[in-house]
């Protein structure tokens, strides 16, 4: 089993890892919100967010390469944004006329900065918080119980299902998968169908096993670790710093 | 098609969040009322299934590849609102665990891939099924066409949201997104038909529960 591809490194021990999940969710949520609402040309604000991220990254001892590699998910959309730079007309965006930069370029650089900072903060958040703790924090912050139960099931069975699916892919490749595009699609369709049947039957077995152990429809979710003094000592300065960067270093509340 | 963070303007992000969360709230409410306790493990495993099946890429002529979405298949098998709920869970886990899709764009992603692709296109399927002959082929054809629409429509909505946010001009993204996804949609349709075919042979009870008795009798033949 290849456990931990979802919240890899969340079992390290560092000052950041030991904080309550609620704390981490609040701080990183604030970071993402202030980041996506910052004007694209407020370079000092973005420098502040990046500095905050780098300090957290250093403290958490999560490898930088892990964060960078995962952040590549933004590339396809970024390519589409880059393609559309020339299509912005200079006249349409009057407020950028003073800066002499092409409005398309400004939009692109805003997108690039925002998506990079937010993606890295999400990656870091998932690398310092074990997923079950994350769910208990979400529960504490008011997510409906049903959604939390579903997400904890998803997390529990994800590894199993991915392994099962990889096994099927291996079996298919061993039987000379190839040939025309149409033929491949047909094989893939049948494979996903078989996989569906297997998953469904697994769900039925799981349900029977759970009922025989007294399942009454409620999935127990561990209580969130309460916020202690060190959590407050982390939340207040961090939120203060981020909101400060947003207000004092960037023009305008909304861009 | 997962919109990354930083692409949507505040207005679009909030608007799609309101719609997405609204539909999910309705789904949670309905699920709390109607679903038996048996459904909770079932839906959780279904979400894990969709997650794993989305890791499968099928090749597209021209060098790129697309992956299975599964929203319409879920809607046909579990009903439109439940499909929305499962897609929302999948997207939330992908966003929080993998940073696939932005947290600010989670509402938009749920809207595109859950509400539009799952619940919306379910009605395309229902509409087609009413007019096509009530046979096995008619059932599969309506699911296939609706599956194609689920991909194309959600990519079109994605392009429109990016345009409304003032980030990408519609003239570039709409043809680009719809063009690529009308090919991916063919794969989605084929996989959906494959899943339903296998299910009709292996577990006809799962398909039959969701169909009217007359169609079900035809499908069972």
PDB file of N, CA and C in Angstrom, chain B residues 29-110:
ATOM      1  N   UNK B  29     -30.124  18.044   2.968  1.00  0.00           N
ATOM      2  CA  UNK B  29     -31.426  18.012   3.633  1.00  0.00           C
ATOM      3  C   UNK B  29     -32.236  16.816   3.158  1.00  0.00           C
ATOM      4  N   UNK B  30     -32.248  16.626   1.830  1.00  0.00           N
ATOM      5  CA  UNK B  30     -33.005  15.513   1.261  1.00  0.00           C
ATOM      6  C   UNK B  30     -32.392  14.186   1.706  1.00  0.00           C
ATOM      7  N   UNK B  31     -31.049  14.146   1.743  1.00  0.00           N
ATOM      8  CA  UNK B  31     -30.373  12.908   2.133  1.00  0.00           C
ATOM      9  C   UNK B  31     -30.685  12.578   3.581  1.00  0.00           C
ATOM     10  N   UNK B  32     -30.656  13.602   4.460  1.00  0.00           N
ATOM     11  CA  UNK B  32     -30.976  13.351   5.867  1.00  0.00           C
ATOM     12  C   UNK B  32     -32.392  12.822   6.019  1.00  0.00           C
ATOM     13  N   UNK B  33     -33.280  13.261   5.123  1.00  0.00           N
ATOM     14  CA  UNK B  33     -34.674  12.838   5.224  1.00  0.00           C
ATOM     15  C   UNK B  33     -34.882  11.444   4.618  1.00  0.00           C
ATOM     16  N   UNK B  34     -34.320  11.248   3.420  1.00  0.00           N
ATOM     17  CA  UNK B  34     -34.672  10.043   2.657  1.00  0.00           C
ATOM     18  C   UNK B  34     -33.688   8.887   2.768  1.00  0.00           C
ATOM     19  N   UNK B  35     -32.401   9.204   2.933  1.00  0.00           N
ATOM     20  CA  UNK B  35     -31.417   8.134   2.813  1.00  0.00           C
ATOM     21  C   UNK B  35     -31.448   7.248   4.046  1.00  0.00           C
ATOM     22  N   UNK B  36     -31.325   5.955   3.800  1.00  0.00           N
ATOM     23  CA  UNK B  36     -31.194   5.071   4.942  1.00  0.00           C
ATOM     24  C   UNK B  36     -29.730   5.100   5.362  1.00  0.00           C
ATOM     25  N   UNK B  37     -29.451   4.553   6.543  1.00  0.00           N
ATOM     26  CA  UNK B  37     -28.074   4.571   7.026  1.00  0.00           C
ATOM     27  C   UNK B  37     -27.152   3.783   6.091  1.00  0.00           C
ATOM     28  N   UNK B  38     -27.755   2.885   5.308  1.00  0.00           N
ATOM     29  CA  UNK B  38     -26.956   2.077   4.385  1.00  0.00           C
ATOM     30  C   UNK B  38     -26.285   2.956   3.341  1.00  0.00           C
ATOM     31  N   UNK B  39     -26.931   4.086   3.031  1.00  0.00           N
ATOM     32  CA  UNK B  39     -26.435   4.917   1.939  1.00  0.00           C
ATOM     33  C   UNK B  39     -25.152   5.640   2.294  1.00  0.00           C
ATOM     34  N   UNK B  40     -24.886   5.843   3.606  1.00  0.00           N
ATOM     35  CA  UNK B  40     -23.714   6.655   3.945  1.00  0.00           C
ATOM     36  C   UNK B  40     -22.412   5.984   3.501  1.00  0.00           C
ATOM     37  N   UNK B  41     -22.201   4.705   3.876  1.00  0.00           N
ATOM     38  CA  UNK B  41     -21.002   4.063   3.325  1.00  0.00           C
ATOM     39  C   UNK B  41     -21.052   3.990   1.801  1.00  0.00           C
ATOM     40  N   UNK B  42     -22.242   3.780   1.253  1.00  0.00           N
ATOM     41  CA  UNK B  42     -22.368   3.657  -0.197  1.00  0.00           C
ATOM     42  C   UNK B  42     -21.900   4.939  -0.883  1.00  0.00           C
ATOM     43  N   UNK B  43     -22.416   6.075  -0.428  1.00  0.00           N
ATOM     44  CA  UNK B  43     -22.046   7.332  -1.074  1.00  0.00           C
ATOM     45  C   UNK B  43     -20.568   7.642  -0.875  1.00  0.00           C
ATOM     46  N   UNK B  44     -20.045   7.325   0.319  1.00  0.00           N
ATOM     47  CA  UNK B  44     -18.621   7.549   0.553  1.00  0.00           C
ATOM     48  C   UNK B  44     -17.768   6.729  -0.389  1.00  0.00           C
ATOM     49  N   UNK B  45     -18.144   5.453  -0.566  1.00  0.00           N
ATOM     50  CA  UNK B  45     -17.374   4.596  -1.467  1.00  0.00           C
ATOM     51  C   UNK B  45     -17.555   5.064  -2.914  1.00  0.00           C
ATOM     52  N   UNK B  46     -18.749   5.544  -3.263  1.00  0.00           N
ATOM     53  CA  UNK B  46     -18.968   6.072  -4.614  1.00  0.00           C
ATOM     54  C   UNK B  46     -18.051   7.268  -4.882  1.00  0.00           C
ATOM     55  N   UNK B  47     -17.904   8.134  -3.851  1.00  0.00           N
ATOM     56  CA  UNK B  47     -17.023   9.286  -4.021  1.00  0.00           C
ATOM     57  C   UNK B  47     -15.588   8.810  -4.245  1.00  0.00           C
ATOM     58  N   UNK B  48     -15.169   7.798  -3.474  1.00  0.00           N
ATOM     59  CA  UNK B  48     -13.815   7.268  -3.676  1.00  0.00           C
ATOM     60  C   UNK B  48     -13.688   6.633  -5.053  1.00  0.00           C
ATOM     61  N   UNK B  49     -14.780   6.001  -5.516  1.00  0.00           N
ATOM     62  CA  UNK B  49     -14.782   5.402  -6.864  1.00  0.00           C
ATOM     63  C   UNK B  49     -14.564   6.472  -7.930  1.00  0.00           C
ATOM     64  N   UNK B  50     -15.345   7.561  -7.836  1.00  0.00           N
ATOM     65  CA  UNK B  50     -15.209   8.620  -8.835  1.00  0.00           C
ATOM     66  C   UNK B  50     -13.802   9.196  -8.801  1.00  0.00           C
ATOM     67  N   UNK B  51     -13.292   9.382  -7.581  1.00  0.00           N
ATOM     68  CA  UNK B  51     -11.940   9.903  -7.414  1.00  0.00           C
ATOM     69  C   UNK B  51     -10.925   9.015  -8.138  1.00  0.00           C
ATOM     70  N   UNK B  52     -11.014   7.699  -7.901  1.00  0.00           N
ATOM     71  CA  UNK B  52     -10.056   6.782  -8.519  1.00  0.00           C
ATOM     72  C   UNK B  52     -10.262   6.723 -10.021  1.00  0.00           C
ATOM     73  N   UNK B  53     -11.538   6.687 -10.465  1.00  0.00           N
ATOM     74  CA  UNK B  53     -11.797   6.590 -11.899  1.00  0.00           C
ATOM     75  C   UNK B  53     -11.328   7.839 -12.626  1.00  0.00           C
ATOM     76  N   UNK B  54     -11.294   8.983 -11.913  1.00  0.00           N
ATOM     77  CA  UNK B  54     -10.830  10.205 -12.566  1.00  0.00           C
ATOM     78  C   UNK B  54      -9.327  10.190 -12.799  1.00  0.00           C
ATOM     79  N   UNK B  55      -8.636   9.261 -12.162  1.00  0.00           N
ATOM     80  CA  UNK B  55      -7.195   9.191 -12.389  1.00  0.00           C
ATOM     81  C   UNK B  55      -6.878   8.498 -13.702  1.00  0.00           C
ATOM     82  N   UNK B  56      -7.908   7.927 -14.335  1.00  0.00           N
ATOM     83  CA  UNK B  56      -7.696   7.204 -15.579  1.00  0.00           C
ATOM     84  C   UNK B  56      -7.783   8.186 -16.737  1.00  0.00           C
ATOM     85  N   UNK B  57      -6.717   8.282 -17.484  1.00  0.00           N
ATOM     86  CA  UNK B  57      -6.746   9.164 -18.647  1.00  0.00           C
ATOM     87  C   UNK B  57      -7.036   8.368 -19.895  1.00  0.00           C
ATOM     88  N   UNK B  58      -7.897   8.908 -20.756  1.00  0.00           N
ATOM     89  CA  UNK B  58      -7.979   8.268 -22.054  1.00  0.00           C
ATOM     90  C   UNK B  58      -7.403   9.184 -23.116  1.00  0.00           C
ATOM     91  N   UNK B  59      -6.716   8.584 -24.073  1.00  0.00           N
ATOM     92  CA  UNK B  59      -6.014   9.397 -25.065  1.00  0.00           C
ATOM     93  C   UNK B  59      -6.986  10.094 -25.995  1.00  0.00           C
ATOM     94  N   UNK B  60      -6.649  11.314 -26.385  1.00  0.00           N
ATOM     95  CA  UNK B  60      -7.445  12.049 -27.352  1.00  0.00           C
ATOM     96  C   UNK B  60      -6.581  12.235 -28.580  1.00  0.00           C
ATOM     97  N   UNK B  61      -7.133  12.020 -29.772  1.00  0.00           N
ATOM     98  CA  UNK B  61      -6.341  12.260 -30.977  1.00  0.00           C
ATOM     99  C   UNK B  61      -5.810  13.687 -30.933  1.00  0.00           C
ATOM    100  N   UNK B  62      -4.539  13.879 -31.168  1.00  0.00           N
ATOM    101  CA  UNK B  62      -3.968  15.216 -31.123  1.00  0.00           C
ATOM    102  C   UNK B  62      -3.020  15.377 -29.961  1.00  0.00           C
ATOM    103  N   UNK B  63      -2.798  14.320 -29.212  1.00  0.00           N
ATOM    104  CA  UNK B  63      -1.711  14.357 -28.241  1.00  0.00           C
ATOM    105  C   UNK B  63      -2.106  14.600 -26.800  1.00  0.00           C
ATOM    106  N   UNK B  64      -3.253  15.241 -26.552  1.00  0.00           N
ATOM    107  CA  UNK B  64      -3.591  15.470 -25.159  1.00  0.00           C
ATOM    108  C   UNK B  64      -4.406  14.301 -24.625  1.00  0.00           C
ATOM    109  N   UNK B  65      -4.851  14.415 -23.390  1.00  0.00           N
ATOM    110  CA  UNK B  65      -5.679  13.348 -22.856  1.00  0.00           C
ATOM    111  C   UNK B  65      -6.729  13.967 -21.964  1.00  0.00           C
ATOM    112  N   UNK B  66      -7.796  13.226 -21.763  1.00  0.00           N
ATOM    113  CA  UNK B  66      -8.859  13.738 -20.899  1.00  0.00           C
ATOM    114  C   UNK B  66      -9.161  12.671 -19.891  1.00  0.00           C
ATOM    115  N   UNK B  67      -9.872  13.056 -18.846  1.00  0.00           N
ATOM    116  CA  UNK B  67     -10.227  12.007 -17.898  1.00  0.00           C
ATOM    117  C   UNK B  67     -11.732  11.972 -17.680  1.00  0.00           C
ATOM    118  N   UNK B  68     -12.150  10.835 -17.143  1.00  0.00           N
ATOM    119  CA  UNK B  68     -13.542  10.572 -16.876  1.00  0.00           C
ATOM    120  C   UNK B  68     -14.026  11.526 -15.787  1.00  0.00           C
ATOM    121  N   UNK B  69     -15.259  12.024 -15.918  1.00  0.00           N
ATOM    122  CA  UNK B  69     -15.801  12.910 -14.882  1.00  0.00           C
ATOM    123  C   UNK B  69     -16.773  12.151 -13.980  1.00  0.00           C
ATOM    124  N   UNK B  70     -17.714  11.428 -14.605  1.00  0.00           N
ATOM    125  CA  UNK B  70     -18.566  10.541 -13.825  1.00  0.00           C
ATOM    126  C   UNK B  70     -19.820  11.162 -13.244  1.00  0.00           C
ATOM    127  N   UNK B  71     -20.011  12.503 -13.415  1.00  0.00           N
ATOM    128  CA  UNK B  71     -21.155  13.149 -12.780  1.00  0.00           C
ATOM    129  C   UNK B  71     -22.470  12.616 -13.334  1.00  0.00           C
ATOM    130  N   UNK B  72     -22.539  12.492 -14.666  1.00  0.00           N
ATOM    131  CA  UNK B  72     -23.810  12.048 -15.245  1.00  0.00           C
ATOM    132  C   UNK B  72     -24.092  10.592 -14.897  1.00  0.00           C
ATOM    133  N   UNK B  73     -23.031   9.785 -14.916  1.00  0.00           N
ATOM    134  CA  UNK B  73     -23.220   8.372 -14.555  1.00  0.00           C
ATOM    135  C   UNK B  73     -23.804   8.251 -13.149  1.00  0.00           C
ATOM    136  N   UNK B  74     -23.268   9.063 -12.222  1.00  0.00           N
ATOM    137  CA  UNK B  74     -23.801   9.051 -10.862  1.00  0.00           C
ATOM    138  C   UNK B  74     -25.257   9.495 -10.846  1.00  0.00           C
ATOM    139  N   UNK B  75     -25.579  10.528 -11.660  1.00  0.00           N
ATOM    140  CA  UNK B  75     -26.952  11.034 -11.654  1.00  0.00           C
ATOM    141  C   UNK B  75     -27.913   9.965 -12.158  1.00  0.00           C
ATOM    142  N   UNK B  76     -27.492   9.217 -13.197  1.00  0.00           N
ATOM    143  CA  UNK B  76     -28.365   8.172 -13.729  1.00  0.00           C
ATOM    144  C   UNK B  76     -28.573   7.080 -12.688  1.00  0.00           C
ATOM    145  N   UNK B  77     -27.495   6.761 -11.942  1.00  0.00           N
ATOM    146  CA  UNK B  77     -27.591   5.630 -11.020  1.00  0.00           C
ATOM    147  C   UNK B  77     -28.125   6.013  -9.641  1.00  0.00           C
ATOM    148  N   UNK B  78     -27.852   7.250  -9.188  1.00  0.00           N
ATOM    149  CA  UNK B  78     -28.212   7.612  -7.812  1.00  0.00           C
ATOM    150  C   UNK B  78     -29.239   8.727  -7.734  1.00  0.00           C
ATOM    151  N   UNK B  79     -29.519   9.388  -8.858  1.00  0.00           N
ATOM    152  CA  UNK B  79     -30.426  10.541  -8.818  1.00  0.00           C
ATOM    153  C   UNK B  79     -29.639  11.839  -8.839  1.00  0.00           C
ATOM    154  N   UNK B  80     -30.247  12.915  -9.348  1.00  0.00           N
ATOM    155  CA  UNK B  80     -29.495  14.155  -9.583  1.00  0.00           C
ATOM    156  C   UNK B  80     -28.931  14.810  -8.320  1.00  0.00           C
ATOM    157  N   UNK B  81     -29.738  14.924  -7.267  1.00  0.00           N
ATOM    158  CA  UNK B  81     -29.232  15.634  -6.082  1.00  0.00           C
ATOM    159  C   UNK B  81     -28.126  14.853  -5.391  1.00  0.00           C
ATOM    160  N   UNK B  82     -28.316  13.533  -5.303  1.00  0.00           N
ATOM    161  CA  UNK B  82     -27.292  12.710  -4.671  1.00  0.00           C
ATOM    162  C   UNK B  82     -25.993  12.778  -5.462  1.00  0.00           C
ATOM    163  N   UNK B  83     -26.127  12.819  -6.804  1.00  0.00           N
ATOM    164  CA  UNK B  83     -24.932  12.912  -7.644  1.00  0.00           C
ATOM    165  C   UNK B  83     -24.180  14.202  -7.345  1.00  0.00           C
ATOM    166  N   UNK B  84     -24.944  15.283  -7.166  1.00  0.00           N
ATOM    167  CA  UNK B  84     -24.343  16.576  -6.811  1.00  0.00           C
ATOM    168  C   UNK B  84     -23.555  16.468  -5.522  1.00  0.00           C
ATOM    169  N   UNK B  85     -24.173  15.820  -4.551  1.00  0.00           N
ATOM    170  CA  UNK B  85     -23.552  15.688  -3.238  1.00  0.00           C
ATOM    171  C   UNK B  85     -22.235  14.917  -3.347  1.00  0.00           C
ATOM    172  N   UNK B  86     -22.261  13.788  -4.079  1.00  0.00           N
ATOM    173  CA  UNK B  86     -21.048  12.981  -4.215  1.00  0.00           C
ATOM    174  C   UNK B  86     -19.972  13.773  -4.956  1.00  0.00           C
ATOM    175  N   UNK B  87     -20.359  14.488  -6.019  1.00  0.00           N
ATOM    176  CA  UNK B  87     -19.370  15.281  -6.751  1.00  0.00           C
ATOM    177  C   UNK B  87     -18.783  16.361  -5.854  1.00  0.00           C
ATOM    178  N   UNK B  88     -19.637  16.979  -5.015  1.00  0.00           N
ATOM    179  CA  UNK B  88     -19.137  18.025  -4.116  1.00  0.00           C
ATOM    180  C   UNK B  88     -18.107  17.447  -3.152  1.00  0.00           C
ATOM    181  N   UNK B  89     -18.378  16.229  -2.658  1.00  0.00           N
ATOM    182  CA  UNK B  89     -17.420  15.598  -1.742  1.00  0.00           C
ATOM    183  C   UNK B  89     -16.107  15.323  -2.459  1.00  0.00           C
ATOM    184  N   UNK B  90     -16.203  14.777  -3.694  1.00  0.00           N
ATOM    185  CA  UNK B  90     -14.990  14.487  -4.466  1.00  0.00           C
ATOM    186  C   UNK B  90     -14.192  15.767  -4.677  1.00  0.00           C
ATOM    187  N   UNK B  91     -14.873  16.834  -5.107  1.00  0.00           N
ATOM    188  CA  UNK B  91     -14.173  18.083  -5.412  1.00  0.00           C
ATOM    189  C   UNK B  91     -13.564  18.687  -4.156  1.00  0.00           C
ATOM    190  N   UNK B  92     -14.282  18.569  -3.023  1.00  0.00           N
ATOM    191  CA  UNK B  92     -13.735  19.122  -1.784  1.00  0.00           C
ATOM    192  C   UNK B  92     -12.483  18.361  -1.375  1.00  0.00           C
ATOM    193  N   UNK B  93     -12.499  17.020  -1.489  1.00  0.00           N
ATOM    194  CA  UNK B  93     -11.314  16.255  -1.109  1.00  0.00           C
ATOM    195  C   UNK B  93     -10.167  16.558  -2.072  1.00  0.00           C
ATOM    196  N   UNK B  94     -10.480  16.682  -3.373  1.00  0.00           N
ATOM    197  CA  UNK B  94      -9.424  17.000  -4.338  1.00  0.00           C
ATOM    198  C   UNK B  94      -8.816  18.367  -4.038  1.00  0.00           C
ATOM    199  N   UNK B  95      -9.677  19.310  -3.668  1.00  0.00           N
ATOM    200  CA  UNK B  95      -9.199  20.667  -3.402  1.00  0.00           C
ATOM    201  C   UNK B  95      -8.375  20.706  -2.117  1.00  0.00           C
ATOM    202  N   UNK B  96      -8.913  20.117  -1.040  1.00  0.00           N
ATOM    203  CA  UNK B  96      -8.242  20.229   0.250  1.00  0.00           C
ATOM    204  C   UNK B  96      -7.029  19.317   0.344  1.00  0.00           C
ATOM    205  N   UNK B  97      -7.111  18.147  -0.294  1.00  0.00           N
ATOM    206  CA  UNK B  97      -6.020  17.194  -0.159  1.00  0.00           C
ATOM    207  C   UNK B  97      -4.957  17.317  -1.240  1.00  0.00           C
ATOM    208  N   UNK B  98      -5.360  17.715  -2.441  1.00  0.00           N
ATOM    209  CA  UNK B  98      -4.425  17.716  -3.564  1.00  0.00           C
ATOM    210  C   UNK B  98      -4.172  19.097  -4.140  1.00  0.00           C
ATOM    211  N   UNK B  99      -4.869  20.112  -3.627  1.00  0.00           N
ATOM    212  CA  UNK B  99      -4.796  21.456  -4.219  1.00  0.00           C
ATOM    213  C   UNK B  99      -5.200  21.424  -5.691  1.00  0.00           C
ATOM    214  N   UNK B 100      -6.054  20.489  -6.040  1.00  0.00           N
ATOM    215  CA  UNK B 100      -6.542  20.407  -7.422  1.00  0.00           C
ATOM    216  C   UNK B 100      -7.841  21.222  -7.471  1.00  0.00           C
ATOM    217  N   UNK B 101      -7.760  22.431  -8.003  1.00  0.00           N
ATOM    218  CA  UNK B 101      -8.906  23.342  -7.946  1.00  0.00           C
ATOM    219  C   UNK B 101      -8.759  24.236  -6.731  1.00  0.00           C
ATOM    220  N   UNK B 102      -9.010  25.523  -6.902  1.00  0.00           N
ATOM    221  CA  UNK B 102      -8.774  26.461  -5.813  1.00  0.00           C
ATOM    222  C   UNK B 102      -9.862  26.417  -4.762  1.00  0.00           C
ATOM    223  N   UNK B 103      -9.492  26.853  -3.554  1.00  0.00           N
ATOM    224  CA  UNK B 103     -10.493  26.921  -2.492  1.00  0.00           C
ATOM    225  C   UNK B 103     -11.498  28.028  -2.796  1.00  0.00           C
ATOM    226  N   UNK B 104     -11.007  29.137  -3.398  1.00  0.00           N
ATOM    227  CA  UNK B 104     -11.931  30.212  -3.756  1.00  0.00           C
ATOM    228  C   UNK B 104     -12.800  29.790  -4.932  1.00  0.00           C
ATOM    229  N   UNK B 105     -12.322  28.820  -5.733  1.00  0.00           N
ATOM    230  CA  UNK B 105     -13.077  28.381  -6.903  1.00  0.00           C
ATOM    231  C   UNK B 105     -13.851  27.099  -6.633  1.00  0.00           C
ATOM    232  N   UNK B 106     -13.839  26.622  -5.377  1.00  0.00           N
ATOM    233  CA  UNK B 106     -14.530  25.365  -5.078  1.00  0.00           C
ATOM    234  C   UNK B 106     -16.023  25.477  -5.393  1.00  0.00           C
ATOM    235  N   UNK B 107     -16.607  26.634  -5.064  1.00  0.00           N
ATOM    236  CA  UNK B 107     -18.019  26.841  -5.374  1.00  0.00           C
ATOM    237  C   UNK B 107     -18.269  26.727  -6.868  1.00  0.00           C
ATOM    238  N   UNK B 108     -17.413  27.367  -7.656  1.00  0.00           N
ATOM    239  CA  UNK B 108     -17.570  27.322  -9.107  1.00  0.00           C
ATOM    240  C   UNK B 108     -17.365  25.912  -9.628  1.00  0.00           C
ATOM    241  N   UNK B 109     -16.382  25.194  -9.063  1.00  0.00           N
ATOM    242  CA  UNK B 109     -16.137  23.833  -9.527  1.00  0.00           C
ATOM    243  C   UNK B 109     -17.307  22.919  -9.185  1.00  0.00           C
ATOM    244  N   UNK B 110     -17.887  23.110  -7.993  1.00  0.00           N
ATOM    245  CA  UNK B 110     -19.070  22.312  -7.625  1.00  0.00           C
ATOM    246  C   UNK B 110     -20.222  22.666  -8.558  1.00  0.00           C
TER     247      UNK B 110
END
